Coordinates of C-alpha atoms and ligand atoms in Angstrom, one line a residue:
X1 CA 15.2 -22.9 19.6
X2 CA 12.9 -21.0 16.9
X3 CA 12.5 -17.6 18.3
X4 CA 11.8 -15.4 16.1
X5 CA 10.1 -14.9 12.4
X6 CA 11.8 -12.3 10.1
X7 CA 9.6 -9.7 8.0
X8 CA 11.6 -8.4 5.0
X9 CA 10.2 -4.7 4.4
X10 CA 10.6 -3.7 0.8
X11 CA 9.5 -0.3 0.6
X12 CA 9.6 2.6 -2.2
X13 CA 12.1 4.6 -0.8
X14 CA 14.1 2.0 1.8
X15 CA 14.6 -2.2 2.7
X16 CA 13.6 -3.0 6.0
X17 CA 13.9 -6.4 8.0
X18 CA 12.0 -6.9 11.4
X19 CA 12.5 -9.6 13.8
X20 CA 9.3 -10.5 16.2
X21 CA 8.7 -12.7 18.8
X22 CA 6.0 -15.2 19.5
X23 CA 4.1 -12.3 21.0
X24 CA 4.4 -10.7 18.1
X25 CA 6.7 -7.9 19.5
X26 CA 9.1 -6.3 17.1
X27 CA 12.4 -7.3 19.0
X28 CA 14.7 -5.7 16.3
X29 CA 15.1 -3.7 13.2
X30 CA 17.2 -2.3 10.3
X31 CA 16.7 0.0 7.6
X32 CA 18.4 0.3 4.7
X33 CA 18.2 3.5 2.2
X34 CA 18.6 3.1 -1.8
X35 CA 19.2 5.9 -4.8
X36 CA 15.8 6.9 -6.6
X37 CA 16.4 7.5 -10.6
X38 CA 14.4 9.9 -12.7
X39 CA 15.8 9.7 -15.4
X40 CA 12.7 12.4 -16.9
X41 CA 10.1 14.0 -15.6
X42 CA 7.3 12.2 -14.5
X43 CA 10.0 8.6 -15.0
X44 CA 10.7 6.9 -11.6
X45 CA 13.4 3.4 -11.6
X46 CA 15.4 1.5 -9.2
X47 CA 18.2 -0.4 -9.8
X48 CA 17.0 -3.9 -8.9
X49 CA 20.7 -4.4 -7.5
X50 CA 19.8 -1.7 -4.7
X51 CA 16.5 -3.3 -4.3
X52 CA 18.3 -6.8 -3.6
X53 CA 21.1 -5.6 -2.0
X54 CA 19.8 -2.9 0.6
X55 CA 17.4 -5.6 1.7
X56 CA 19.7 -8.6 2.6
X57 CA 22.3 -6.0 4.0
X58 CA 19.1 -5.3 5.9
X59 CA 18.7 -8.4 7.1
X60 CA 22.7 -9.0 7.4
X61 CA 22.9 -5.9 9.9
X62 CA 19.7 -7.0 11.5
X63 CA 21.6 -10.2 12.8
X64 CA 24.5 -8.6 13.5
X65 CA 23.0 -5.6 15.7
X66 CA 20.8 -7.6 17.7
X67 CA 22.7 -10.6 18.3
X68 CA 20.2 -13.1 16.6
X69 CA 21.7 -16.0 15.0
X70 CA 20.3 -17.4 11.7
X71 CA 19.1 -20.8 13.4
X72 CA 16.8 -18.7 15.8
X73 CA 14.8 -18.0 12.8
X74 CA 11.6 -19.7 12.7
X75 CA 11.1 -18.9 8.8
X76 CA 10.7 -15.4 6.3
X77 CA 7.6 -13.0 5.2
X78 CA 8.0 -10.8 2.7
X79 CA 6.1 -7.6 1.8
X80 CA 7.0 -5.3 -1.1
X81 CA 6.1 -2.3 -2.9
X82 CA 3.4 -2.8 -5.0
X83 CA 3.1 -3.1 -8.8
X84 CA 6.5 -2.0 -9.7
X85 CA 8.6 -4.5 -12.3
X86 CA 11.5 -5.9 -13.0
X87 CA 12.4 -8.2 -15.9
X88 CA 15.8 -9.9 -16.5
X89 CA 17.7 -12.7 -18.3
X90 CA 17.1 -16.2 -17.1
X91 CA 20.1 -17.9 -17.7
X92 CA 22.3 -14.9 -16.4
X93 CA 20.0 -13.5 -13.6
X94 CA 20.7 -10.1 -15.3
X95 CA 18.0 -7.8 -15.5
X96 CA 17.8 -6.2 -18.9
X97 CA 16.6 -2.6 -17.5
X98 CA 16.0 -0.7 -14.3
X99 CA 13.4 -1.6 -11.8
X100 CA 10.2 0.8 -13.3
X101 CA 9.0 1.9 -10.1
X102 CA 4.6 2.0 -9.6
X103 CA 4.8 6.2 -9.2
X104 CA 6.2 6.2 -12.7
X105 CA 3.9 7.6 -15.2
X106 CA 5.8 6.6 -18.7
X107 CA 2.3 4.9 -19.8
X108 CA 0.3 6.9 -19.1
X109 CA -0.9 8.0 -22.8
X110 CA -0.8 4.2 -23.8
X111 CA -3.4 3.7 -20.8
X112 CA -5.3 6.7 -22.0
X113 CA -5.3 4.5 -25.5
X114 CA -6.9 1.5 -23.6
X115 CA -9.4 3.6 -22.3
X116 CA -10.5 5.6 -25.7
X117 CA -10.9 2.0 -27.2
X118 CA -13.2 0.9 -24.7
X119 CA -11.1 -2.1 -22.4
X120 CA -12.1 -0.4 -19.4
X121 CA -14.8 -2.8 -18.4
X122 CA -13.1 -5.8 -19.7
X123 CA -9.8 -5.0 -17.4
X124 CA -12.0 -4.4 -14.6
X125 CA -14.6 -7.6 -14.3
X126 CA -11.0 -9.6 -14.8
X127 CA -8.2 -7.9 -12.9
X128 CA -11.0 -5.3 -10.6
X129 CA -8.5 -2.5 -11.2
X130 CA -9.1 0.7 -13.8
X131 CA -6.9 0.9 -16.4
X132 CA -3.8 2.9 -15.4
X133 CA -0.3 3.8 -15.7
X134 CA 0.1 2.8 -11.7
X135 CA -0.2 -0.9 -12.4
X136 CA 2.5 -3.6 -14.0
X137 CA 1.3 -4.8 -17.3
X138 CA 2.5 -1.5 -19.2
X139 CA 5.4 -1.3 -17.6
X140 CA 6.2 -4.7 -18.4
X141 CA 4.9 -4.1 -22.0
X142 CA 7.3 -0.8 -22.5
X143 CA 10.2 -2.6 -21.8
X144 CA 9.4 -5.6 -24.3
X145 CA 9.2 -3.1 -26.6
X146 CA 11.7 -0.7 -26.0
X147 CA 14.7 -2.7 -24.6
X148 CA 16.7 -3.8 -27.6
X149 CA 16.3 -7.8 -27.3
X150 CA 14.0 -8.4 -24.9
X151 CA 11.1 -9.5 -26.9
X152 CA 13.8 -11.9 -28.5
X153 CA 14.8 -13.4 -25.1
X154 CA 11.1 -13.4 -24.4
X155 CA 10.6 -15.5 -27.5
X156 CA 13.2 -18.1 -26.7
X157 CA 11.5 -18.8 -23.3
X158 CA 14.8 -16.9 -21.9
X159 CA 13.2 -13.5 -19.9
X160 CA 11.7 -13.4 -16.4
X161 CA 9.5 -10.5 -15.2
X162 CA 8.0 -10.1 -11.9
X163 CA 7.2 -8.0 -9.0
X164 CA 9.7 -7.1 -6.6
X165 CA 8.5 -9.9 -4.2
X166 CA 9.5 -12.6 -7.4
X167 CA 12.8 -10.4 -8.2
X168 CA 13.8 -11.0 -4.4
X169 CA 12.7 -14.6 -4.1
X170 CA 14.5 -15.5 -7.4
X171 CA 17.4 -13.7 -5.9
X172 CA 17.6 -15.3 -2.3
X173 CA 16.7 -18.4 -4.0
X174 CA 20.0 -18.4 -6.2
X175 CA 17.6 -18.4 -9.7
X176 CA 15.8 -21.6 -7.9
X177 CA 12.3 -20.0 -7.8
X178 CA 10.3 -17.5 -10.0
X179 CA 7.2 -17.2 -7.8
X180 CA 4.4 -14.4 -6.3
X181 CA 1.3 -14.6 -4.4
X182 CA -2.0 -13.7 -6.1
X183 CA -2.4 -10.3 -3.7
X184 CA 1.1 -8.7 -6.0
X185 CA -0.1 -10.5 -9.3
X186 CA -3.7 -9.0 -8.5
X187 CA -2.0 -5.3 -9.1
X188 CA 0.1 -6.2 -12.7
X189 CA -3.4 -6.0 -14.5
X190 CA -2.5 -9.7 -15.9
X191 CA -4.5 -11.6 -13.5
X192 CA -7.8 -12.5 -13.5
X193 CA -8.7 -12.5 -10.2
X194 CA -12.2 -14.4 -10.1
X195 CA -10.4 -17.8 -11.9
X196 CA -7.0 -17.2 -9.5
X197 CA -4.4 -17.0 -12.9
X198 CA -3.2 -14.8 -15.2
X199 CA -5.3 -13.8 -17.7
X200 CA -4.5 -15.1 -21.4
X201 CA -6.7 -11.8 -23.2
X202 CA -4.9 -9.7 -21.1
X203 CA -1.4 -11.1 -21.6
X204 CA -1.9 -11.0 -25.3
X205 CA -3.7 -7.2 -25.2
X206 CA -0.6 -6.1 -23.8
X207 CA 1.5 -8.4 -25.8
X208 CA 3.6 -10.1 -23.1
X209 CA 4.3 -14.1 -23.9
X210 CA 2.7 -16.0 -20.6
X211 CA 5.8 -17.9 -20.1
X212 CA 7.5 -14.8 -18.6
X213 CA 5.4 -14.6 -15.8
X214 CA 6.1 -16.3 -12.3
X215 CA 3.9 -19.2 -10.6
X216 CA 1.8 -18.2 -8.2
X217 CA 1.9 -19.5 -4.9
X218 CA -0.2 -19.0 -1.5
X219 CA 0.5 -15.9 0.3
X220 CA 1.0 -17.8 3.1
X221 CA 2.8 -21.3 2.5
X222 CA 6.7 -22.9 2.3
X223 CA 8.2 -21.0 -1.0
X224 CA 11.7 -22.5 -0.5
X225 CA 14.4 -22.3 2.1
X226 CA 16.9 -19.8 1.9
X227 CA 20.3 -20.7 3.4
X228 CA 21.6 -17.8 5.7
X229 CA 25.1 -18.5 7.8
X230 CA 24.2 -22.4 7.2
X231 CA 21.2 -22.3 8.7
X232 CA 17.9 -23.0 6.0
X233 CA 15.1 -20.6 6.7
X234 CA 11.8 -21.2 5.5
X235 CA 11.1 -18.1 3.5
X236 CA 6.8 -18.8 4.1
X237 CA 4.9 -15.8 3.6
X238 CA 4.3 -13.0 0.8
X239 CA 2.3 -9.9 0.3
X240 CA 2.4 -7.1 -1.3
X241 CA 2.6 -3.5 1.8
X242 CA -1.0 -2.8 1.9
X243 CA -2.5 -6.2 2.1
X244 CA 0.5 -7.2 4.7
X245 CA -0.6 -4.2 6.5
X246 CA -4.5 -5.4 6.4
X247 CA -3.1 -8.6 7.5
X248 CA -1.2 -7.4 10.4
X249 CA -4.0 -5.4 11.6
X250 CA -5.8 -9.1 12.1
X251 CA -8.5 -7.6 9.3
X252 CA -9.8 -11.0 9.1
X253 CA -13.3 -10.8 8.7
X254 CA -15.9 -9.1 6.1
X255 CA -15.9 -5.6 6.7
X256 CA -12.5 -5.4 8.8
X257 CA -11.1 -2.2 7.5
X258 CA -7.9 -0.5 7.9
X259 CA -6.3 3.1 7.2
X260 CA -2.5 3.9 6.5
X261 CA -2.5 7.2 6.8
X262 CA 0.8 8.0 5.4
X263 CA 1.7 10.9 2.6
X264 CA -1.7 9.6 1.5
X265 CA -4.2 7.1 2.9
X266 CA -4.7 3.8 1.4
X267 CA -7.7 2.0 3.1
X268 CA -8.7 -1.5 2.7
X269 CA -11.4 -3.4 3.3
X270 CA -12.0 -7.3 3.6
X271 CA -14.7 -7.9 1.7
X272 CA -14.7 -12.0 2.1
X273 CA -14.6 -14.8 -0.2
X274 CA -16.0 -12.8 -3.1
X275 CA -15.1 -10.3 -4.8
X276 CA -17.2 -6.7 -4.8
X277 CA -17.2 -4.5 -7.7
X278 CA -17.5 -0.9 -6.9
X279 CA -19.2 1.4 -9.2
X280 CA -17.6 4.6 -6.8
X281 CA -13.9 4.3 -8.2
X282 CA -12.6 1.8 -5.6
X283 CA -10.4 -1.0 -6.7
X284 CA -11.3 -4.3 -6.6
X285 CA -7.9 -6.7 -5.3
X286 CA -7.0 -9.9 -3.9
X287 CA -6.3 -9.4 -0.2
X288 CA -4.2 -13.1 0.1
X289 CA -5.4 -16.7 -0.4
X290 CA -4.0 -19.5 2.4
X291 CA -4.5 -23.0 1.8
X292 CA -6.1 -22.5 -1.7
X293 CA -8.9 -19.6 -0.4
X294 CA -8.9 -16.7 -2.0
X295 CA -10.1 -13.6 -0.2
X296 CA -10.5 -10.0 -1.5
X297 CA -10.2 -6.7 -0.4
X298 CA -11.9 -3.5 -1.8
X299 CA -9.0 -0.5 -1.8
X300 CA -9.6 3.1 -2.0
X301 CA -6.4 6.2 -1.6
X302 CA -6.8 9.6 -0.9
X303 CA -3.5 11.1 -2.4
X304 CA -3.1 13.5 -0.5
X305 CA -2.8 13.8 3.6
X306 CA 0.1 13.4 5.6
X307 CA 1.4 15.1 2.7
X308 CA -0.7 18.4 3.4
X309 CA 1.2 18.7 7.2
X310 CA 4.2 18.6 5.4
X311 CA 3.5 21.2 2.9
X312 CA 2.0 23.6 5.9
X313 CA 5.2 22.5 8.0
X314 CA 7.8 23.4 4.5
X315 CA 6.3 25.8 2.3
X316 CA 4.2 28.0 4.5
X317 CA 6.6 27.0 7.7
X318 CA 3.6 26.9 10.2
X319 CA 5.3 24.8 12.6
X320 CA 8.9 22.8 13.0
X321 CA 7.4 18.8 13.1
X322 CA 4.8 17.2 11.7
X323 CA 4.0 16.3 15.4
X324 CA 3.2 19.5 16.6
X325 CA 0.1 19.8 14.6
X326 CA -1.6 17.7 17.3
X327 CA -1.0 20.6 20.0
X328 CA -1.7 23.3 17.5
X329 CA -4.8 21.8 16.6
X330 CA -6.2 21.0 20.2
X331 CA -4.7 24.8 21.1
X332 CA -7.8 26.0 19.3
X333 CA -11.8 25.1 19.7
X334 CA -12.2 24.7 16.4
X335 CA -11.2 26.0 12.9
X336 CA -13.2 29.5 12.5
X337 CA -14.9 28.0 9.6
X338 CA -12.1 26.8 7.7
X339 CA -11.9 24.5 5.6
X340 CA -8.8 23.1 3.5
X341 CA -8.7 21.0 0.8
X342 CA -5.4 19.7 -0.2
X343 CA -6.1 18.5 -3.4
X344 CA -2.6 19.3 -4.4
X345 CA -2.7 16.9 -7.4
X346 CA -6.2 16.3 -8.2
X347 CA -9.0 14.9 -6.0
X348 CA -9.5 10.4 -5.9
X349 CA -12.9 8.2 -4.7
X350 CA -15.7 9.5 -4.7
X351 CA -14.5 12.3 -7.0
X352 CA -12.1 11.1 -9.4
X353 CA -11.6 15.1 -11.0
X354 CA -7.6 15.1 -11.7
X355 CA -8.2 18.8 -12.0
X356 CA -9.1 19.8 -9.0
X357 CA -6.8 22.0 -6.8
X358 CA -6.1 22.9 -3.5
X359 CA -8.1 25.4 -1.6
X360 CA -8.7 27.0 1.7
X361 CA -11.9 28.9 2.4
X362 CA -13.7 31.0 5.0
X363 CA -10.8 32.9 6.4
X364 CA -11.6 36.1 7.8
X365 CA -9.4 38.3 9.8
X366 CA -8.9 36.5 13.0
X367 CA -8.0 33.4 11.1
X368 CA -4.6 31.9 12.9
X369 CA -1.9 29.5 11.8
X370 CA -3.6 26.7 14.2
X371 CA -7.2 27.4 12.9
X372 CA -5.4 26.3 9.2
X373 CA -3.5 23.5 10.7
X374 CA -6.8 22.0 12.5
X375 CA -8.4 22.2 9.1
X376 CA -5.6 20.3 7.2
X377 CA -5.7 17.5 9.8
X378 CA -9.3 17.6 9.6
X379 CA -9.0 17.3 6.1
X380 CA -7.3 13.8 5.9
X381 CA -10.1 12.6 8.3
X382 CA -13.1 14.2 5.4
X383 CA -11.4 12.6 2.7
X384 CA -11.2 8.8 4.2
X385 CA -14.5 8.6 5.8
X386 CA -15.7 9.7 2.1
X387 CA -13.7 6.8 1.1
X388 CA -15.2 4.5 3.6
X389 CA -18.8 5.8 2.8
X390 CA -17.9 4.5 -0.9
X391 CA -17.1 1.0 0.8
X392 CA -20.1 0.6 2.6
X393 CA -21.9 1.2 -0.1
X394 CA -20.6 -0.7 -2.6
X395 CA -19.9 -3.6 0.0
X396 CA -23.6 -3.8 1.8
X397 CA -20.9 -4.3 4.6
X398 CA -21.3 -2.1 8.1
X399 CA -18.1 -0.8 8.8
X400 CA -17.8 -1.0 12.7
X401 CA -14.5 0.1 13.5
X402 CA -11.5 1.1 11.7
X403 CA -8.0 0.0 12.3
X404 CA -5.5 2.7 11.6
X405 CA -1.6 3.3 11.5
X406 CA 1.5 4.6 9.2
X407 CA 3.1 8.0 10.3
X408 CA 0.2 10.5 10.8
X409 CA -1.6 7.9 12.9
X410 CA 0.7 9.3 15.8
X411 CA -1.7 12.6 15.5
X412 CA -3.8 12.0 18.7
X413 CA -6.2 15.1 17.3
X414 CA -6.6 13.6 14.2
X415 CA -7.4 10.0 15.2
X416 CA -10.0 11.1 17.8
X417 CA -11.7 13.8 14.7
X418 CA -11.3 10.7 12.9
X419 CA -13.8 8.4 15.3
X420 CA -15.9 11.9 15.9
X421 CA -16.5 12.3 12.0
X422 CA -17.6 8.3 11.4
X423 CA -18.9 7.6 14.6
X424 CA -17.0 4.5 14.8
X425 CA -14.0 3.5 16.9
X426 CA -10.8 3.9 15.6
X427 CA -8.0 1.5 17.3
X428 CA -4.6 2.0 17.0
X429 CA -2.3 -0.9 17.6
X430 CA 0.7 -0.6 19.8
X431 CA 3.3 -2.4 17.2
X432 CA 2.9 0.7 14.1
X433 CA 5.0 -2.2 11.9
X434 CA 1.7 -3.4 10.7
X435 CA 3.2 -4.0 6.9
X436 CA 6.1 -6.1 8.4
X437 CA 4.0 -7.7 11.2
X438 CA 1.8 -9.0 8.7
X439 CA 4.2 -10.3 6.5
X440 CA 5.5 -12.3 9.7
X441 CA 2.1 -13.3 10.6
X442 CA 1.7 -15.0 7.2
X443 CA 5.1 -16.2 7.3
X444 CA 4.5 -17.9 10.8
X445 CA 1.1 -19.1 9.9
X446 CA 2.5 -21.4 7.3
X447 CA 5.2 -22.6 9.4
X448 CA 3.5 -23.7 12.8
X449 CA 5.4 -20.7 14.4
X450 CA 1.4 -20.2 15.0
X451 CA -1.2 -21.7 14.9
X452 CA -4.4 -19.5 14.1
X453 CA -6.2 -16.6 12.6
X454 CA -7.3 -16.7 16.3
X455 CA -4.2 -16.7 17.7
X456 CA -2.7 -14.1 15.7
X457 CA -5.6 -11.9 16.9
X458 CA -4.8 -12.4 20.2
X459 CA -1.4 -10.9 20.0
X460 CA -2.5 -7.3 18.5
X461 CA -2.6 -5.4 21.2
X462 CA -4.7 -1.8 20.9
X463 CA -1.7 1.3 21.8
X464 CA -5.6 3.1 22.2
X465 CA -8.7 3.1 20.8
X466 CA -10.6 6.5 20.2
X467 CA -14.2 6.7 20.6
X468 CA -16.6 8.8 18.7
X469 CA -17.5 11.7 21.1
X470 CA -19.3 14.5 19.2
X471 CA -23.2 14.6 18.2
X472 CA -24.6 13.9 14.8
X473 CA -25.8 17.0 14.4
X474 CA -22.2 18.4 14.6
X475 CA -21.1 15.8 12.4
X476 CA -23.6 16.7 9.7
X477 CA -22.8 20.3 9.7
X478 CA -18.7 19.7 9.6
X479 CA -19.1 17.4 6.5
X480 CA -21.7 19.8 5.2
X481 CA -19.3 22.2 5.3
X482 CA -16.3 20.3 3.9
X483 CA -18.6 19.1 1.1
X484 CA -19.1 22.6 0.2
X485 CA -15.3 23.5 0.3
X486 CA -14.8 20.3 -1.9
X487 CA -17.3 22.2 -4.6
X488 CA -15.3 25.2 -4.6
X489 CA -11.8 23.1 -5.3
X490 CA -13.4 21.1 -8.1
X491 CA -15.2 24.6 -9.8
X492 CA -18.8 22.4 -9.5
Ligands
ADP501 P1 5.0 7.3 4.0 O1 5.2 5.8 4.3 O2 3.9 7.6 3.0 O3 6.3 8.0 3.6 P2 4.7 7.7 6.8 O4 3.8 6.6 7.3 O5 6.1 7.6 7.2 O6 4.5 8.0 5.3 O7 4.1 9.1 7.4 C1 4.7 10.3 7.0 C2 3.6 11.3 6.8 O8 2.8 11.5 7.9 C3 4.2 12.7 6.4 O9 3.4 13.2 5.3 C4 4.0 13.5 7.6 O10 3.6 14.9 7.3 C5 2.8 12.9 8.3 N1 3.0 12.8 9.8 C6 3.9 12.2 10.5 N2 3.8 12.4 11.8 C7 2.7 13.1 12.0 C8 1.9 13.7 13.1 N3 2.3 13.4 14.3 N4 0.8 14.4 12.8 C9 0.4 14.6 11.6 N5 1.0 14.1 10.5 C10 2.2 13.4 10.7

């Protein structure tokens, strides 16, 4: 009778909701677009409406194109953008100002203020993050303060904030539930992710009253059931896109790791039961806890990557698709020396130098369009294994194989430079929904849909795995050279 379990896809830019099978085999799915707002430079909202809306007409269209009916659903996951907020009314359901979207940069000088008075260290042995404009608590804090009565509300036990997996849940759950799991309250800066609950100091540093902040609940576990054409579905699993993602990619164990590579890269790493604290600029975060177990993740972005196809495909026009830099790149033996470092907006782990610009170096005359291309897809593969070296450091872990996906993970050149550059295998999974599987998988988990870690393993099946093919002296020279190209872009 259950067939399926639904993964509800809320992602920056569109609302997606994926039906899978026992097998874990993405049977069906429906995206949904919604408006970005800018309402100034460097200012990025939703309306929370569009967030709501786009994702049950998601899931509405997703029953009505495939033919599944409600009662086939076994139960819900969900899996949201990160850190972005919404706060609203409690007794209307209203919220009192647009969604303020995690790209938004709005506090950034009052995150420059925690950091000149010295909180840096005290944010990051509680919440394992580095103070920044990125996560919630400021963006919750500016609209306390800037929304004409919301502090009031606040006051009067009458305001809700949350992340957009809490806005959602209260939503589908009629006002019934204000709820998250500790992987989206790990990224607010609130939570104190060693004790498992938000963090008093923290709340009152940023001045937001406790009492607007949602329960938290297992990642995986029964939130409440949300009725859909009369039939009650078990809405059982939450997680904010990258840990669903590490999470569908069956990164179970200590050292599992996985890489999105997407406009940028955002790599995780299960680091366990305990928390690690990097002293290389990675972020320490909750991965999910089932059953009352907590386990964390160590995260680390490179900002730029798929992002530097697109601006070789657009701005300098060197090919049509993003997918034709695989042929390009294997048309040549190499990249004539070049190297390119597309640090369009500043250069992340290890480096951490916001100044730092792009650069390409070493062309000489019989340079070629395909020699540059090569050496921005070789690029994105530099800047993660530096990532991943930062990991195994800080971790003590051996990394012994990578799990990659997200758009660029299609680039056949790039996966097996990739393996080449790490020496480790790199296995791509044949369902790319990682984010959305994950969220099922957790969903599923709580509801007997299945039954184990185990199991769930089982069903990931490899599209390919890439194994490392080139010798280390090679190796050494290439990041030699990259490292040297990497100087010249930060002026060191
Ligand atoms: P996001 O979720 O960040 O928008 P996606 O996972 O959809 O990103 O991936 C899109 C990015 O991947 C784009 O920056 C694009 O240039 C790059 N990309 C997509 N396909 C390929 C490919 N075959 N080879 C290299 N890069 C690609």
């Amino acid at each position: 009778m259950k067939k399926y379990v639904v993964a509800l896809d809320q992602g920056t830019t569109s609302s997606r909701a994926i039906a899978f099978d026992r097998n874990g085999t993405s049977v069906a799915g429906q995206n949904k677009e919604f408006p970005q707002i800018f309402p100034k430079p460097g200012w990025v909202e939703h309306n929370p409406y569009d967030i709501v809306n786009s994702q049950t007409d998601a899931l509405r269209s997703l029953l009505r194109q495939s033919g599944i009916k409600a009662g086939e659903i076994d139960s819900i996951g969900i899996t949201n953008q990160r850190e972005t907020v919404v706060v609203w009314n409690r007794s209307t359901g209203e919220p009192v100002y647009n969604a303020i979207v995690w790209q938004c940069r709005r506090t950034a000088p009052l995150c420059e203020e925690l950091i000149r008075n010295g909180y840096s260290q005290l944010i990051k042995e509680k919440t394992g993050l580095l103070p920044d404009a990125y996560f919630s608590a400021t963006k919750i804090k500016w609209i306390l303060d800037n929304v004409p009565g919301a502090r009031g509300l606040a006051e009067k036990n009458n305001l809700a904030a949350g992340t957009v997996d809490s806005w959602l849940i209260y939503n589908m759950s009629k006002g019934a539930v204000h709820a998250t799991d500790p992987g989206n309250a790990s990224r607010t800066m609130l939570f104190n992710i060693r004790d498992g609950c938000w963090d008093e100091e923290l709340c009152d540093l940023f001045g937001i009253p406790m009492n607007v902040l949602p329960k938290v609940v297992d990642s995986s576990g029964v939130v409440f059931n949300y009725m859909l054409d009369g039939a009650s579905i078990p809405v059982a699993g939450i997680a904010g896109d990258q840990q669903a993602a590490l999470f569908g990619q069956a990164c179970f164990n200590k050292g599992d790791s996985k890489n999105t590579y997407g406009t940028g890269c955002f790599i995780l790493m299960n680091t366990g039961g305990e928390p690690v604290y990097s002293g290389g600029g990675l972020l320490t975060t909750v991965a999910w806890r089932i059953k009352g177990m907590t386990e964390y993740a160590l995260e680390g972005s490179v900002f730029n990557a798929g992002s530097a196809i697109q601006w070789l495909r657009d701005s300098m026009g060197f090919m049509e698709t993003a997918a034709q830099s695989n042929e390009m790149a294997m048309s040549v033996d190499d990249t004539g020396g070049v190297y390119f470092v597309p640090a369009f907006t500043g250069l992340g782990t290890p480096y951490w130098d916001m100044y730092a610009r792009g650069i390409i170096t070493g062309l000489t005359r019989g340079t070629t369009r395909e020699h540059i291309v090569r050496a921005g897809l070789e690029a994105i593969a530099f800047r993660s294994a530096e990532v991943l070296e930062v990991m195994k450091e800080d971790s003590g872990l051996e990394i012994k194989s990578l799990h990659a996906d997200g758009g660029a993970s299609e680039n056949e050149f790039l996966m097996q430079f990739q393996a080449d550059i790490l020496g480790i295998d790199i296995t791509r999974p044949l369902v790319r929904e990682t984010t959305a599987l994950g969220a099922a998988f957790l969903a599923g988990l709580a509801s007997g849909f299945w039954k184990t870690r185990g199991e769930l393993a089982g069903l990931i099946a490899a599209d390919r795995i890439f194994r490392p093919c080139c010798q280390d002296k090679l190796r050494l020279e290439k990041l030699g050279g990259w490292k040297d190209a990497v100087r010249r872009a930060t002026g060191k």
